[in-house]
Amino acid sequence: MKIEFTLNGHPTSVEAPADISLLHLLRDYIGLTGTKEGCGVGECGACSVLLDGQLVNSCLVLAPQAGGREVVTIEGVRGTDGGPNDLQQNFIDHG
């Protein structure tokens, strides 16, 4: 099925099965690997993304539920100058 949504500020359209999670859509179909699979049951938060501004565990959201909505992954989080924000810069600086 075709899933159309805004991803990190860009209109996105992806053909994918209706029964996959948003996590696997992001990683396996789009190639954004910043969103990680940890526990797979919504406990750890490694797969967290913003869905219409709300923090969600992408492993618990079916990909078609993102249709027509805005998704922001860690790759889409930026500082005001377009570079890394403070959190990202600390990860870069401290590994």
PDB file of C-alpha atoms in Angstrom:
ATOM      1  CA  MET A   1       0.000   0.000   0.000  1.00  0.00           C
ATOM      2  CA  LYS A   2       1.111   3.589  -0.552  1.00  0.00           C
ATOM      3  CA  ILE A   3       1.776   5.531   2.648  1.00  0.00           C
ATOM      4  CA  GLU A   4       2.126   9.295   2.273  1.00  0.00           C
ATOM      5  CA  PHE A   5       3.256  11.518   5.121  1.00  0.00           C
ATOM      6  CA  THR A   6       5.664  14.303   6.033  1.00  0.00           C
ATOM      7  CA  LEU A   7       9.008  12.977   7.225  1.00  0.00           C
ATOM      8  CA  ASN A   8      11.463  15.379   8.821  1.00  0.00           C
ATOM      9  CA  GLY A   9       9.808  18.265   6.988  1.00  0.00           C
ATOM     10  CA  HIS A  10       9.683  16.586   3.562  1.00  0.00           C
ATOM     11  CA  PRO A  11       6.687  15.040   1.796  1.00  0.00           C
ATOM     12  CA  THR A  12       7.269  11.286   1.601  1.00  0.00           C
ATOM     13  CA  SER A  13       5.512   8.477  -0.254  1.00  0.00           C
ATOM     14  CA  VAL A  14       6.420   4.828   0.327  1.00  0.00           C
ATOM     15  CA  GLU A  15       5.017   1.516  -0.922  1.00  0.00           C
ATOM     16  CA  ALA A  16       5.005  -0.922   1.989  1.00  0.00           C
ATOM     17  CA  PRO A  17       2.895  -3.697   3.499  1.00  0.00           C
ATOM     18  CA  ALA A  18       0.017  -2.508   5.667  1.00  0.00           C
ATOM     19  CA  ASP A  19       1.057  -4.703   8.576  1.00  0.00           C
ATOM     20  CA  ILE A  20       4.565  -3.369   9.271  1.00  0.00           C
ATOM     21  CA  SER A  21       5.451  -1.017  12.083  1.00  0.00           C
ATOM     22  CA  LEU A  22       6.478   2.570  11.599  1.00  0.00           C
ATOM     23  CA  LEU A  23       9.868   1.536  12.993  1.00  0.00           C
ATOM     24  CA  HIS A  24      10.447  -0.963  10.179  1.00  0.00           C
ATOM     25  CA  LEU A  25       9.098   1.439   7.569  1.00  0.00           C
ATOM     26  CA  LEU A  26      11.643   4.047   8.662  1.00  0.00           C
ATOM     27  CA  ARG A  27      14.574   1.645   8.881  1.00  0.00           C
ATOM     28  CA  ASP A  28      13.927  -0.948   6.165  1.00  0.00           C
ATOM     29  CA  TYR A  29      12.037   1.013   3.501  1.00  0.00           C
ATOM     30  CA  ILE A  30      13.397   4.542   3.941  1.00  0.00           C
ATOM     31  CA  GLY A  31      16.867   3.815   5.317  1.00  0.00           C
ATOM     32  CA  LEU A  32      16.750   6.053   8.392  1.00  0.00           C
ATOM     33  CA  THR A  33      18.603   3.998  10.972  1.00  0.00           C
ATOM     34  CA  GLY A  34      18.712   6.534  13.809  1.00  0.00           C
ATOM     35  CA  THR A  35      15.497   5.058  15.146  1.00  0.00           C
ATOM     36  CA  LYS A  36      16.549   1.827  16.854  1.00  0.00           C
ATOM     37  CA  GLU A  37      14.726  -1.342  17.817  1.00  0.00           C
ATOM     38  CA  GLY A  38      15.411  -2.163  21.439  1.00  0.00           C
ATOM     39  CA  CYS A  39      12.774  -4.151  23.271  1.00  0.00           C
ATOM     40  CA  GLY A  40      10.119  -4.305  20.519  1.00  0.00           C
ATOM     41  CA  VAL A  41       7.294  -3.927  23.068  1.00  0.00           C
ATOM     42  CA  GLY A  42       7.261  -0.175  23.749  1.00  0.00           C
ATOM     43  CA  GLU A  43       9.186  -0.205  27.027  1.00  0.00           C
ATOM     44  CA  CYS A  44      12.682   1.082  26.249  1.00  0.00           C
ATOM     45  CA  GLY A  45      12.097   4.144  24.036  1.00  0.00           C
ATOM     46  CA  ALA A  46      14.928   3.388  21.585  1.00  0.00           C
ATOM     47  CA  CYS A  47      12.424   3.627  18.734  1.00  0.00           C
ATOM     48  CA  SER A  48      10.895   6.954  19.819  1.00  0.00           C
ATOM     49  CA  VAL A  49       9.812   9.426  17.145  1.00  0.00           C
ATOM     50  CA  LEU A  50       7.538  12.450  17.115  1.00  0.00           C
ATOM     51  CA  LEU A  51       4.180  11.795  15.452  1.00  0.00           C
ATOM     52  CA  ASP A  52       2.320  15.090  14.984  1.00  0.00           C
ATOM     53  CA  GLY A  53       4.465  16.489  17.794  1.00  0.00           C
ATOM     54  CA  GLN A  54       3.719  13.677  20.249  1.00  0.00           C
ATOM     55  CA  LEU A  55       6.412  11.266  21.387  1.00  0.00           C
ATOM     56  CA  VAL A  56       5.491   7.694  20.386  1.00  0.00           C
ATOM     57  CA  ASN A  57       7.188   4.317  20.292  1.00  0.00           C
ATOM     58  CA  SER A  58       7.392   3.591  16.575  1.00  0.00           C
ATOM     59  CA  CYS A  59       7.493  -0.164  17.247  1.00  0.00           C
ATOM     60  CA  LEU A  60       3.866   0.088  18.452  1.00  0.00           C
ATOM     61  CA  VAL A  61       2.543   2.217  15.559  1.00  0.00           C
ATOM     62  CA  LEU A  62       1.484   0.556  12.324  1.00  0.00           C
ATOM     63  CA  ALA A  63       3.041   2.309   9.341  1.00  0.00           C
ATOM     64  CA  PRO A  64      -0.322   3.233   7.741  1.00  0.00           C
ATOM     65  CA  GLN A  65      -1.203   5.181  10.897  1.00  0.00           C
ATOM     66  CA  ALA A  66       1.423   7.729   9.833  1.00  0.00           C
ATOM     67  CA  GLY A  67      -0.528   8.463   6.644  1.00  0.00           C
ATOM     68  CA  GLY A  68      -1.234  12.181   6.273  1.00  0.00           C
ATOM     69  CA  ARG A  69       0.698  12.980   9.438  1.00  0.00           C
ATOM     70  CA  GLU A  70       4.059  14.470  10.378  1.00  0.00           C
ATOM     71  CA  VAL A  71       6.870  12.200  11.584  1.00  0.00           C
ATOM     72  CA  VAL A  72      10.130  13.546  12.994  1.00  0.00           C
ATOM     73  CA  THR A  73      13.006  11.154  13.654  1.00  0.00           C
ATOM     74  CA  ILE A  74      16.341  11.894  15.300  1.00  0.00           C
ATOM     75  CA  GLU A  75      17.672  12.652  11.804  1.00  0.00           C
ATOM     76  CA  GLY A  76      15.125  15.469  11.550  1.00  0.00           C
ATOM     77  CA  VAL A  77      15.995  17.117  14.863  1.00  0.00           C
ATOM     78  CA  ARG A  78      18.140  20.138  14.088  1.00  0.00           C
ATOM     79  CA  GLY A  79      19.467  23.234  15.753  1.00  0.00           C
ATOM     80  CA  THR A  80      18.203  26.644  14.714  1.00  0.00           C
ATOM     81  CA  ASP A  81      21.202  27.031  12.374  1.00  0.00           C
ATOM     82  CA  GLY A  82      20.427  23.719  10.625  1.00  0.00           C
ATOM     83  CA  GLY A  83      23.311  21.907  12.310  1.00  0.00           C
ATOM     84  CA  PRO A  84      23.142  19.526  15.275  1.00  0.00           C
ATOM     85  CA  ASN A  85      21.050  20.645  18.229  1.00  0.00           C
ATOM     86  CA  ASP A  86      22.507  20.611  21.759  1.00  0.00           C
ATOM     87  CA  LEU A  87      21.528  16.982  22.417  1.00  0.00           C
ATOM     88  CA  GLN A  88      23.002  15.754  19.141  1.00  0.00           C
ATOM     89  CA  GLN A  89      26.191  17.760  19.671  1.00  0.00           C
ATOM     90  CA  ASN A  90      26.657  16.152  23.085  1.00  0.00           C
ATOM     91  CA  PHE A  91      26.319  12.701  21.527  1.00  0.00           C
ATOM     92  CA  ILE A  92      28.927  13.686  18.946  1.00  0.00           C
ATOM     93  CA  ASP A  93      31.259  15.133  21.578  1.00  0.00           C
ATOM     94  CA  HIS A  94      30.904  12.341  24.134  1.00  0.00           C
ATOM     95  CA  GLY A  95      30.253   9.268  22.007  1.00  0.00           C
TER      96      GLY A  95
END
